[in-house]
XYZ file of C-alpha atoms in Angstrom:
727
model
C -28.620 -38.604 -122.299
C -30.254 -36.140 -119.872
C -28.584 -32.757 -119.495
C -28.295 -31.180 -116.062
C -30.938 -28.425 -115.693
C -28.371 -26.087 -114.149
C -25.581 -26.834 -116.630
C -26.178 -23.874 -119.001
C -26.142 -21.420 -116.089
C -22.929 -22.828 -114.656
C -20.925 -23.120 -117.858
C -21.918 -19.617 -119.009
C -21.155 -18.006 -115.662
C -24.798 -17.050 -115.144
C -25.422 -19.131 -112.013
C -26.070 -17.056 -108.897
C -24.032 -18.305 -105.944
C -24.484 -16.909 -102.439
C -22.207 -13.879 -102.770
C -23.549 -13.086 -106.233
C -26.771 -11.822 -104.667
C -26.518 -8.033 -104.871
C -28.420 -6.100 -102.225
C -28.468 -2.364 -101.544
C -26.219 -0.996 -98.794
C -24.552 -4.335 -98.153
C -21.685 -4.184 -95.669
C -18.884 -6.752 -95.593
C -17.644 -8.855 -92.710
C -14.207 -10.364 -92.146
C -13.128 -12.948 -89.579
C -10.309 -12.399 -87.121
C -8.637 -15.707 -86.216
C -6.610 -16.860 -83.225
C -2.849 -17.128 -83.532
C -2.369 -19.699 -80.761
C -3.571 -23.295 -80.602
C -4.693 -23.438 -76.987
C -5.425 -20.911 -74.309
C -7.602 -17.972 -73.403
C -8.043 -14.628 -75.103
C -6.832 -12.328 -72.329
C -7.556 -9.023 -74.048
C -8.410 -7.487 -77.399
C -7.537 -3.872 -78.098
C -9.767 -2.963 -81.051
C -9.658 0.838 -80.813
C -7.538 1.036 -83.961
C -9.939 -1.312 -85.695
C -12.954 0.878 -84.882
C -11.098 3.966 -86.095
C -10.107 2.411 -89.413
C -11.771 3.737 -92.589
C -15.204 2.335 -93.314
C -15.563 0.209 -90.178
C -19.160 -0.173 -89.004
C -18.941 -2.762 -86.257
C -16.406 -4.852 -84.327
C -17.466 -7.962 -82.436
C -15.324 -10.014 -80.052
C -15.794 -12.405 -77.118
C -15.768 -9.283 -74.930
C -18.407 -7.548 -77.064
C -20.145 -10.500 -78.683
C -23.096 -10.758 -80.979
C -26.180 -11.970 -79.116
C -26.716 -15.646 -79.913
C -28.645 -18.506 -78.323
C -27.453 -22.117 -77.906
C -28.539 -24.400 -80.728
C -28.691 -28.166 -81.050
C -28.860 -29.295 -84.646
C -30.890 -32.452 -85.334
C -28.153 -33.454 -87.759
C -24.925 -32.515 -85.975
C -25.853 -32.040 -82.331
C -24.754 -28.971 -80.330
C -23.669 -26.211 -82.696
C -20.500 -24.235 -81.983
C -21.311 -20.518 -81.997
C -18.465 -18.034 -82.547
C -17.380 -15.265 -80.163
C -19.401 -16.574 -77.216
C -16.439 -17.145 -74.897
C -12.707 -16.490 -74.684
C -11.619 -20.136 -74.845
C -9.263 -21.012 -77.735
C -9.012 -24.664 -78.756
C -7.078 -24.429 -82.040
C -4.965 -22.169 -84.193
C -7.138 -20.246 -86.647
C -10.300 -20.288 -84.511
C -12.626 -17.308 -85.110
C -12.240 -14.795 -82.271
C -13.497 -11.606 -83.917
C -15.712 -10.268 -86.684
C -15.159 -6.891 -88.327
C -17.826 -5.291 -90.518
C -17.017 -2.419 -92.877
C -18.268 -0.750 -96.020
C -16.050 -2.921 -98.219
C -14.378 -6.295 -97.917
C -10.937 -4.725 -98.206
C -11.659 -2.247 -95.421
C -12.899 -5.007 -93.130
C -9.875 -7.191 -93.915
C -7.341 -4.423 -93.380
C -8.995 -3.224 -90.182
C -9.036 -6.735 -88.708
C -5.256 -6.772 -89.020
C -5.037 -3.834 -86.610
C -6.436 -5.752 -83.633
C -4.008 -6.242 -80.751
C -4.743 -9.578 -79.101
C -3.087 -11.062 -76.044
C -3.503 -14.627 -74.854
C -3.028 -16.691 -71.753
C -1.434 -19.520 -73.680
C -1.645 -23.134 -72.532
C 0.233 -26.224 -73.600
C -1.228 -27.435 -76.882
C -1.530 -31.037 -78.002
C -0.923 -31.002 -81.756
C 0.833 -34.283 -82.599
C -1.428 -37.174 -83.548
C 1.450 -39.644 -83.325
C 2.418 -38.483 -79.839
C -1.170 -38.656 -78.660
C -1.841 -42.262 -79.676
C -0.573 -43.594 -76.365
C -3.200 -41.591 -74.459
C -6.126 -42.246 -76.808
C -9.555 -42.778 -75.282
C -12.539 -44.886 -76.288
C -14.879 -42.795 -78.418
C -18.271 -43.173 -80.035
C -17.867 -43.324 -83.823
C -19.903 -40.767 -85.714
C -23.261 -41.796 -87.190
C -23.169 -45.161 -85.414
C -25.309 -46.554 -82.628
C -22.823 -49.355 -82.008
C -20.482 -49.124 -79.011
C -16.844 -48.102 -79.568
C -15.762 -51.736 -79.265
C -17.633 -54.868 -80.244
C -16.877 -58.441 -81.156
C -18.558 -61.386 -82.820
C -17.014 -64.745 -81.961
C -17.807 -68.270 -83.108
C -18.958 -70.811 -80.529
C -16.036 -72.081 -78.523
C -13.726 -69.178 -79.445
C -12.658 -67.215 -76.384
C -11.109 -64.182 -78.065
C -10.205 -62.671 -81.410
C -6.558 -63.385 -80.606
C -7.342 -67.082 -80.265
C -9.100 -66.999 -83.641
C -6.105 -65.310 -85.245
C -3.670 -67.768 -83.638
C -5.684 -70.673 -84.997
C -5.661 -69.323 -88.560
C -3.457 -70.918 -91.208
C -2.274 -67.572 -92.607
C -2.310 -64.189 -90.895
C -1.276 -60.637 -91.640
C -1.063 -57.794 -89.128
C -0.296 -54.247 -90.263
C -0.914 -50.607 -89.418
C -2.188 -48.023 -91.902
C -2.343 -44.243 -91.782
C -4.507 -41.685 -93.579
C -4.000 -37.931 -93.623
C -6.518 -35.291 -92.585
C -8.292 -33.620 -95.493
C -10.116 -30.398 -96.267
C -13.375 -30.392 -98.232
C -11.846 -27.882 -100.666
C -15.214 -27.007 -102.196
C -14.931 -24.652 -105.137
C -17.175 -22.094 -103.392
C -15.752 -21.019 -100.004
C -18.209 -20.688 -97.135
C -20.122 -17.419 -97.385
C -23.455 -15.754 -96.687
C -25.537 -12.656 -97.390
C -28.011 -11.681 -94.646
C -30.915 -9.285 -95.215
C -33.512 -8.203 -92.654
C -36.909 -6.744 -93.552
C -39.845 -6.159 -91.213
C -38.415 -8.427 -88.544
C -37.839 -11.320 -90.920
C -34.514 -12.641 -92.128
C -33.463 -13.829 -95.576
C -30.067 -15.474 -95.902
C -28.306 -16.567 -99.078
C -25.709 -19.191 -98.268
C -24.337 -22.355 -99.831
C -25.483 -25.338 -97.794
C -26.717 -28.916 -97.986
C -30.311 -28.439 -96.814
C -31.787 -24.965 -96.543
C -34.560 -25.923 -94.108
C -32.024 -27.296 -91.622
C -29.839 -24.186 -91.822
C -32.960 -22.017 -91.413
C -33.838 -23.924 -88.239
C -30.291 -23.429 -86.893
C -30.438 -19.710 -87.623
C -33.858 -19.314 -86.049
C -32.593 -21.011 -82.897
C -29.352 -19.025 -82.730
C -31.140 -15.706 -83.252
C -34.157 -16.443 -81.069
C -36.635 -16.201 -83.933
C -39.768 -18.122 -84.874
C -38.994 -20.704 -87.545
C -41.216 -18.971 -90.100
C -39.298 -15.698 -89.696
C -36.194 -17.114 -91.418
C -35.792 -17.932 -95.088
C -32.592 -19.532 -96.387
C -31.927 -19.711 -100.095
C -29.243 -21.689 -101.919
C -30.427 -22.565 -105.431
C -26.795 -22.972 -106.537
C -24.066 -24.433 -104.322
C -20.427 -24.650 -105.353
C -19.667 -27.970 -103.698
C -20.155 -29.152 -100.131
C -19.039 -32.792 -99.569
C -20.346 -32.727 -95.989
C -18.746 -29.392 -95.069
C -21.812 -27.164 -95.444
C -24.393 -28.853 -93.255
C -24.263 -25.677 -91.166
C -23.181 -22.123 -92.024
C -21.109 -20.247 -89.479
C -20.756 -17.189 -91.785
C -24.556 -17.056 -91.982
C -24.846 -16.854 -88.190
C -22.358 -13.981 -87.985
C -23.739 -12.127 -90.981
C -27.332 -12.398 -89.743
C -26.544 -11.293 -86.197
C -24.379 -8.380 -87.382
C -26.976 -7.318 -89.942
C -29.608 -7.139 -87.214
C -27.254 -5.125 -85.023
C -26.317 -2.671 -87.782
C -29.689 -2.381 -89.474
C -28.326 -3.156 -92.926
C -27.439 -6.222 -95.007
C -24.123 -7.928 -94.317
C -22.021 -10.203 -96.499
C -19.571 -12.597 -94.864
C -17.107 -14.621 -96.900
C -14.233 -16.785 -95.741
C -10.969 -16.612 -97.611
C -9.563 -19.911 -98.829
C -6.995 -19.854 -96.010
C -9.725 -19.316 -93.412
C -11.747 -22.268 -94.712
C -9.007 -24.624 -93.498
C -9.356 -23.609 -89.842
C -12.664 -21.757 -89.389
C -14.633 -24.723 -90.728
C -14.209 -28.455 -90.153
C -12.102 -31.128 -91.871
C -11.739 -34.913 -92.165
C -9.687 -36.317 -89.264
C -6.428 -38.201 -89.536
C -6.603 -41.907 -88.775
C -4.364 -44.769 -87.745
C -5.768 -48.262 -88.229
C -4.313 -51.606 -87.222
C -5.792 -54.605 -88.999
C -5.123 -58.277 -88.438
C -6.627 -60.878 -90.759
C -6.594 -64.613 -90.336
C -7.532 -67.063 -93.088
C -7.630 -70.722 -93.916
C -5.462 -72.041 -96.749
C -8.368 -71.774 -99.195
C -8.709 -68.058 -98.465
C -11.765 -68.223 -96.210
C -11.543 -65.473 -93.600
C -11.489 -66.917 -90.099
C -10.823 -63.717 -88.126
C -10.847 -59.958 -88.643
C -9.555 -57.456 -86.090
C -9.748 -53.762 -86.957
C -8.639 -51.193 -84.366
C -8.976 -47.510 -85.262
C -7.717 -44.217 -83.899
C -9.112 -40.863 -85.070
C -7.813 -37.393 -84.377
C -10.436 -35.269 -82.622
C -11.075 -32.005 -80.848
C -10.729 -31.912 -77.048
C -14.497 -32.428 -76.662
C -14.409 -35.495 -78.979
C -16.956 -33.859 -81.258
C -16.608 -36.006 -84.399
C -14.922 -39.401 -84.643
C -14.177 -40.896 -88.070
C -15.959 -44.302 -88.028
C -13.375 -46.291 -89.974
C -13.635 -49.804 -88.536
C -17.374 -49.516 -87.917
C -17.888 -48.299 -91.488
C -15.954 -51.106 -93.174
C -14.929 -54.298 -91.361
C -18.197 -54.348 -89.425
C -20.085 -55.117 -92.643
C -18.026 -55.954 -95.690
C -16.751 -59.532 -95.443
C -18.068 -62.835 -94.151
C -16.146 -64.046 -91.126
C -16.928 -66.117 -88.050
C -14.823 -63.934 -85.765
C -14.725 -60.160 -85.754
C -13.458 -57.532 -83.327
C -13.460 -53.798 -83.967
C -12.629 -50.828 -81.776
C -12.615 -47.054 -82.043
C -10.463 -44.631 -80.079
C -9.862 -40.906 -80.336
C -6.830 -38.696 -79.820
C -7.916 -35.283 -78.473
C -5.885 -32.512 -80.101
C -5.828 -28.738 -80.374
C -6.505 -28.694 -84.093
C -9.455 -27.467 -86.177
C -12.681 -29.407 -85.695
C -13.706 -32.419 -87.736
C -16.957 -33.291 -89.435
C -18.489 -35.472 -92.105
C -16.657 -35.586 -95.410
C -17.580 -37.578 -98.488
C -17.716 -41.262 -97.448
C -17.013 -40.593 -93.757
C -15.501 -43.738 -92.313
C -15.713 -45.750 -95.511
C -13.214 -43.494 -97.316
C -10.183 -43.833 -95.027
C -11.411 -47.130 -93.604
C -11.410 -48.776 -97.021
C -7.784 -47.797 -97.605
C -6.785 -49.829 -94.566
C -9.123 -52.795 -95.010
C -8.619 -53.182 -98.753
C -4.855 -52.822 -98.430
C -4.924 -55.548 -95.773
C -7.033 -57.813 -97.985
C -4.454 -57.336 -100.743
C -1.656 -58.221 -98.340
C -3.518 -61.363 -97.337
C -3.940 -62.301 -100.999
C -0.161 -62.014 -101.454
C 0.464 -64.118 -98.346
C -1.924 -66.773 -99.679
C -0.537 -66.553 -103.232
C -4.159 -66.016 -104.243
C -5.742 -63.713 -106.811
C -7.013 -60.574 -104.991
C -10.415 -60.751 -106.712
C -10.834 -64.430 -105.895
C -10.093 -63.712 -102.226
C -12.714 -60.983 -102.119
C -15.430 -62.966 -103.843
C -14.743 -66.025 -101.677
C -15.555 -63.947 -98.609
C -18.502 -62.064 -100.052
C -21.029 -61.533 -97.260
C -24.774 -62.101 -97.458
C -25.240 -60.068 -94.245
C -22.975 -58.176 -91.842
C -21.094 -60.610 -89.578
C -23.159 -61.701 -86.611
C -26.397 -60.248 -87.981
C -29.409 -61.945 -89.549
C -30.451 -59.003 -91.732
C -29.413 -60.024 -95.220
C -28.474 -57.495 -97.868
C -31.580 -56.376 -99.744
C -29.765 -56.588 -103.069
C -26.092 -57.240 -103.630
C -24.302 -57.993 -106.891
C -20.668 -57.418 -105.929
C -19.520 -60.630 -107.622
C -21.007 -59.368 -110.879
C -19.193 -56.047 -110.434
C -15.864 -57.863 -110.157
C -16.699 -60.172 -113.060
C -17.644 -57.303 -115.368
C -14.740 -55.184 -114.186
C -12.106 -57.900 -114.509
C -13.160 -58.649 -118.091
C -13.259 -54.988 -119.087
C -9.988 -54.077 -117.366
C -8.038 -57.051 -118.704
C -7.342 -58.433 -115.232
C -6.310 -61.777 -116.710
C -3.156 -60.043 -118.005
C -2.110 -59.003 -114.507
C 1.075 -60.605 -113.227
C 1.703 -60.979 -109.471
C 4.993 -59.132 -110.063
C 3.681 -56.448 -112.411
C 5.351 -55.809 -115.747
C 8.017 -53.519 -117.196
C 7.530 -51.168 -120.145
C 10.783 -49.320 -120.808
C 11.585 -47.193 -117.779
C 8.142 -47.711 -116.282
C 7.046 -50.363 -113.809
C 3.365 -51.124 -114.449
C 0.988 -52.599 -111.900
C -2.705 -53.272 -111.409
C -4.707 -53.023 -108.214
C -8.285 -53.582 -107.169
C -10.511 -52.993 -104.148
C -14.066 -53.406 -102.952
C -16.264 -50.339 -102.571
C -19.325 -50.129 -100.345
C -21.537 -47.393 -98.938
C -24.682 -47.892 -96.837
C -28.056 -47.600 -98.523
C -29.845 -44.927 -96.513
C -33.013 -42.870 -96.655
C -34.099 -39.808 -94.713
C -37.628 -38.471 -94.255
C -38.454 -36.145 -97.142
C -41.353 -34.061 -98.403
C -41.635 -32.872 -102.002
C -44.268 -30.680 -103.606
C -45.658 -31.236 -107.114
C -47.753 -28.528 -108.773
C -49.650 -28.749 -112.055
C -50.083 -25.477 -113.938
C -52.745 -24.359 -116.367
C -50.162 -23.997 -119.143
C -49.595 -27.780 -119.013
C -46.294 -27.524 -117.182
C -45.456 -28.749 -113.705
C -43.027 -27.909 -110.931
C -41.371 -30.346 -108.538
C -40.027 -28.560 -105.482
C -38.095 -29.298 -102.283
C -35.935 -27.331 -99.886
C -32.866 -29.504 -100.366
C -29.681 -28.719 -102.212
C -27.835 -29.702 -105.355
C -24.169 -28.921 -104.655
C -23.189 -30.691 -107.862
C -24.840 -34.015 -107.050
C -27.492 -33.948 -109.779
C -30.549 -33.860 -107.488
C -32.155 -31.104 -109.542
C -32.134 -33.391 -112.554
C -33.433 -36.318 -110.498
C -36.481 -34.303 -109.437
C -37.142 -33.443 -113.073
C -36.722 -37.020 -114.317
C -38.775 -38.682 -111.581
C -41.379 -35.940 -111.801
C -41.721 -36.425 -115.549
C -42.011 -40.194 -115.184
C -44.543 -39.962 -112.370
C -46.697 -37.396 -114.200
C -46.266 -39.120 -117.582
C -44.906 -35.939 -119.163
C -42.002 -34.950 -121.361
C -39.024 -33.822 -119.318
C -39.062 -30.295 -120.779
C -42.478 -29.647 -119.204
C -41.093 -30.106 -115.678
C -39.384 -27.348 -113.721
C -37.483 -28.713 -110.692
C -36.878 -26.309 -107.808
C -34.446 -26.610 -104.904
C -32.661 -24.446 -102.394
C -35.347 -22.489 -100.555
C -36.270 -23.272 -96.948
C -39.890 -22.309 -97.633
C -40.272 -25.165 -100.076
C -41.297 -28.579 -98.704
C -38.520 -30.026 -96.490
C -36.817 -32.668 -98.616
C -33.606 -33.491 -100.388
C -30.817 -33.245 -97.811
C -27.577 -33.563 -99.756
C -25.798 -35.917 -97.410
C -25.270 -39.594 -96.750
C -25.991 -40.465 -100.398
C -29.678 -40.230 -99.484
C -31.136 -37.507 -101.678
C -32.216 -39.548 -104.705
C -33.905 -42.362 -102.775
C -35.471 -39.935 -100.295
C -36.630 -37.030 -102.461
C -37.253 -39.240 -105.485
C -39.633 -41.467 -103.541
C -41.429 -38.433 -102.103
C -41.798 -37.077 -105.637
C -43.553 -40.268 -106.696
C -45.982 -39.978 -103.779
C -46.660 -36.288 -104.441
C -47.293 -36.953 -108.127
C -49.721 -39.756 -107.331
C -51.563 -37.512 -104.894
C -51.884 -34.584 -107.280
C -53.142 -36.908 -110.032
C -55.836 -38.185 -107.650
C -56.799 -34.595 -106.903
C -56.897 -33.805 -110.622
C -59.220 -36.716 -111.338
C -61.472 -35.678 -108.458
C -61.553 -32.147 -109.838
C -62.359 -33.415 -113.333
C -65.314 -35.508 -112.110
C -66.702 -32.967 -109.631
C -70.187 -31.596 -110.339
C -68.714 -28.583 -112.137
C -65.930 -30.603 -113.757
C -65.654 -31.482 -117.459
C -65.921 -35.243 -116.763
C -68.735 -35.188 -114.216
C -70.380 -38.580 -114.029
C -67.628 -40.334 -115.961
C -65.113 -42.988 -114.953
C -61.747 -41.430 -115.673
C -58.083 -42.238 -115.761
C -54.819 -40.384 -116.272
C -52.155 -40.984 -118.923
C -49.800 -38.911 -121.061
C -50.504 -35.807 -119.018
C -54.236 -35.989 -119.790
C -57.519 -37.063 -118.237
C -59.286 -39.791 -120.225
C -62.879 -41.037 -120.021
C -62.578 -44.772 -119.484
C -66.268 -45.423 -120.077
C -66.508 -43.363 -123.268
C -63.710 -43.902 -125.733
C -65.212 -41.350 -128.096
C -64.808 -38.606 -125.543
C -61.688 -36.579 -126.329
C -59.128 -36.504 -123.514
C -58.213 -33.214 -121.861
C -54.741 -32.250 -120.750
C -54.436 -31.378 -117.099
C -53.979 -27.758 -118.129
C -57.284 -27.841 -119.997
C -58.983 -29.358 -116.967
C -57.577 -26.633 -114.741
C -58.612 -23.874 -117.105
C -62.096 -25.321 -117.495
C -62.561 -25.207 -113.731
C -61.113 -21.721 -113.358
C -57.859 -22.767 -111.720
C -54.338 -21.607 -112.390
C -52.724 -24.548 -110.604
C -53.231 -27.627 -108.474
C -50.628 -28.845 -106.026
C -49.923 -31.585 -103.509
C -47.069 -32.753 -101.312
C -45.763 -36.242 -100.788
C -43.875 -37.433 -97.721
C -41.863 -40.607 -97.311
C -39.659 -41.993 -94.569
C -37.709 -45.188 -94.006
C -40.253 -47.966 -93.614
C -40.468 -51.328 -91.924
C -38.225 -52.903 -94.570
C -35.298 -51.042 -92.993
C -35.707 -53.329 -89.972
C -35.839 -56.474 -92.106
C -32.784 -56.062 -94.346
C -29.330 -54.535 -94.553
C -28.844 -52.023 -97.352
C -25.799 -50.930 -99.283
C -24.399 -49.967 -102.648
C -21.426 -51.974 -103.857
C -18.628 -51.616 -106.352
C -15.376 -52.974 -107.706
C -12.533 -50.494 -108.204
C -9.662 -51.072 -110.625
C -6.493 -49.037 -111.122
C -3.374 -49.282 -113.249
C -0.293 -47.264 -112.320
C 3.065 -46.635 -113.929
C 6.015 -45.989 -111.621
C 9.265 -44.663 -113.093
C 12.028 -47.045 -112.150
C 14.538 -44.251 -111.443
C 12.573 -41.228 -110.194
C 9.733 -43.233 -108.584
C 7.216 -40.841 -110.099
C 3.742 -42.414 -109.924
C 1.326 -41.975 -112.814
C -2.191 -43.362 -112.809
C -2.773 -44.684 -116.327
C -6.205 -46.346 -116.134
C -9.204 -46.295 -113.807
C -12.362 -48.389 -113.863
C -15.228 -48.594 -111.419
C -18.168 -50.993 -111.724
C -21.032 -50.219 -109.361
C -24.204 -51.848 -108.095
C -26.351 -48.932 -106.882
C -29.836 -50.081 -107.748
C -31.698 -48.280 -110.481
C -29.706 -45.521 -112.166
C -32.013 -42.533 -112.621
C -29.724 -40.345 -114.728
C -26.793 -42.316 -116.193
C -24.931 -39.202 -117.321
C -25.059 -37.479 -113.928
C -24.451 -40.758 -112.084
C -21.342 -41.450 -114.131
C -20.105 -37.925 -113.447
C -20.658 -38.328 -109.705
C -18.793 -41.611 -109.614
C -15.941 -40.247 -111.714
C -15.571 -37.385 -109.251
C -15.437 -39.794 -106.344
C -12.869 -41.997 -108.047
C -10.702 -38.960 -108.782
C -10.974 -37.973 -105.116
C -9.740 -41.468 -104.244
C -6.691 -40.928 -106.455
C -6.176 -37.571 -104.764
C -6.313 -39.192 -101.324
C -3.792 -41.801 -102.436
C -1.264 -39.505 -104.105
C -1.920 -35.834 -103.385
C -3.890 -34.320 -100.571
C -3.352 -34.067 -96.861
C -3.450 -31.255 -94.301
C -0.097 -30.641 -92.681
C 0.278 -29.207 -89.174
C 3.255 -27.462 -87.672
C 4.354 -28.164 -84.129
C 2.434 -25.084 -82.995
C -0.824 -26.412 -84.484
C -0.750 -24.087 -87.475
C -1.968 -25.492 -90.784
C 1.048 -25.042 -93.026
C -0.640 -25.720 -96.380
C -3.878 -23.767 -96.069
C -4.387 -22.796 -99.707
C -4.878 -24.559 -103.024
C -1.269 -23.937 -104.040
C 0.177 -26.025 -101.196
C -2.789 -28.296 -100.445
C -2.281 -30.562 -103.409
C -5.215 -31.611 -105.546
C -5.076 -33.484 -108.845
C -5.212 -31.568 -112.108
C -6.177 -32.831 -115.547
C -2.675 -34.124 -116.237
C -2.879 -36.373 -113.155
C -6.064 -38.161 -114.196
C -6.472 -40.509 -117.177
C -9.754 -41.411 -118.801
C -12.058 -42.725 -116.098
C -14.276 -45.659 -117.050
C -17.519 -46.175 -115.119
C -19.952 -49.044 -115.584
C -23.183 -49.998 -113.848
C -24.590 -53.335 -112.792
C -28.193 -52.233 -112.637
C -30.556 -54.143 -110.358
C -33.333 -51.938 -108.904
C -33.628 -52.221 -105.111
C -37.329 -51.744 -104.388
C -36.903 -52.838 -100.783
C -35.086 -49.584 -100.013
C -37.591 -47.456 -101.941
C -40.244 -47.750 -104.612
C -37.903 -45.780 -106.835
C -35.437 -48.678 -106.800
C -32.406 -46.404 -106.479
C -29.662 -46.448 -103.869
C -27.112 -43.750 -103.190
C -23.988 -43.370 -105.313
C -22.651 -39.932 -104.398
C -19.966 -41.268 -102.078
C -19.189 -44.827 -103.104
C -17.000 -43.686 -106.015
C -14.371 -42.549 -103.515
C -14.463 -45.731 -101.453
C -11.710 -48.250 -102.143
C -9.958 -46.223 -104.834
C -7.036 -45.126 -102.655
C -6.438 -48.766 -101.769
C -6.669 -49.786 -105.430
C -3.954 -47.225 -106.217
C -1.717 -48.405 -103.363
C -2.286 -52.032 -104.326
C -1.331 -51.218 -107.914
C 1.831 -49.482 -106.690
C 2.739 -52.614 -104.739
C 2.059 -54.789 -107.787
C 4.350 -52.583 -109.860
C 7.200 -52.101 -107.407
C 6.939 -54.722 -104.690
C 6.873 -51.892 -102.119
C 3.910 -51.894 -99.731
C 3.030 -48.342 -98.678
C 0.688 -48.241 -95.706
C 0.117 -44.516 -95.425
C -1.499 -41.993 -97.741
C -0.828 -39.813 -99.520
C 2.025 -41.862 -100.994
C 5.194 -39.815 -101.494
C 8.112 -40.406 -103.838
C 10.349 -41.067 -100.858
C 8.107 -43.955 -99.798
C 9.287 -45.839 -102.883
C 12.994 -45.022 -102.696
C 15.321 -47.854 -101.767
C 17.637 -47.405 -98.814
């Protein structure tokens, strides 16, 4: 068992989050938000705001902070606040008030008198479906619509018509908020023309580049620090509070803190979109899939900024079929923007696809696991790139035995007043890598540091750097100090896309190998202690291979003998040619048991099991924790959370009292197991991502279990009590 390096700080309250950084003379900023969903800010009377106690600065679209357009390499064009008077959604930032204290800034912002030229707002996803437009799914190079058809088949409809058994159903998923424990915030400090910003984010070097661009600064004039991040889940790839705080701090000549309230997080940042998905499946009598059609609609902003890639993220890859057709459309709405959220596409997409697979199993009178394994793919349909490593069948075999699947009845079972059912689903998330650079430094006290600019927002990357660094340097783990969260460290370890372990871990291996080579060269140099000897490295020491009587020297001893305090090197890796030769993905089998009260229709999740094939598991304790968190999120998606909009576009449940999330009483013991087969085609480390796959499929497993228990098929989440009430 390997403890998280940051665990003692977090559980004792000693961890320093962004706003915990205390700086002299810090002022406090507060956002002013729009109160209409669509229109133009006609005027803003802020005289009363300026006259309020403690106010230092007031910024509006009419008196904006000076900012420059920015295009992020990760997210594209970056929206910058207060740069125009256009309002596209309720709760959009339209002002920023800075005062001596947070309370003064908040109270003063309430004194602003704002008038609007209001326009008709589109706020209903259901009403907008009829006017949906083709849209490019996020993070996909594929066109919005594509099809793969067998020879002689004219259309997907012909393939469906020719199938022995078909199902055709529509599924709905609710929009979600990231609900990270730490709201978005920043502290900006200027000194001698250079900027230091403390802000929770997912990759400090990327946020530093965004800030440098927005403020018109050289890249090396900005330092972003985030050694501790209170959750991100895709919602902190950029930092809007950091932009405002930095620009205001430059204007005022003093540090500025900017922190969103929980209510503001729901509209001033981005969310997961709502989706509607229609799936038709056609199969032969033996369960072989003959046709898959998956049409998706995603809610979006008027500029179609982010489109949830549901069909492209699931049906495009998961099952073997001769005929496939997928499409993606968007419904432009005046609602808060959307962005990546844990398992973007695969999360909501798996609810629809895995519910449909369960419906097909019922129509075929076939075991749901048998149907899935019969259609297990060796490559995405229509592609020749086979999966580099895939052991999904083993996941289902292990899971079924451990969960007691053989005891499942097609009609569930009854225990007193409770109807008990079991459900299952496939989980999959792409195996990805990003370019990454990591630095490894040996110190004269026989310790080492492993450092990268990336983030650990709870993912366990800090521990991964320590573990891989210790292995690569042949040292005990307690002699390694991993460092993250500083943009001036080597640029590696983006916490996104389940890429950090494979990317930064592989770079760590390269950096360690390089620094060992440098150490051996130093040891055999003319002034080195092993001059003229053939040497090797093991157990943290340099050994003379041609003189076994010669005592080895630790690397610290070698450094001290040559008058050095340290020796460092960086290692850089990027996706290689293997990425063009194979398809990559992590796989899993999700299992759920629910108990539904026969009278009240209360749903209780009683057992959860996930069995995952994610390559080599670097830190089993942290990996299990990550997967448990994802599985719990899947339960939350199925039974609890969803953003609700009023007719005027206002978010009506914009706090953690009304935006429902599961508590301890909602979640039983969560069982996680691994099917461990290292995938060295993705990286020398052998690991694939697992940060997101725990969420995938779980909502469908819950809904499938509810159907098994009650006979009621619910095709929208979150499932409500009223969905199970008989007419």
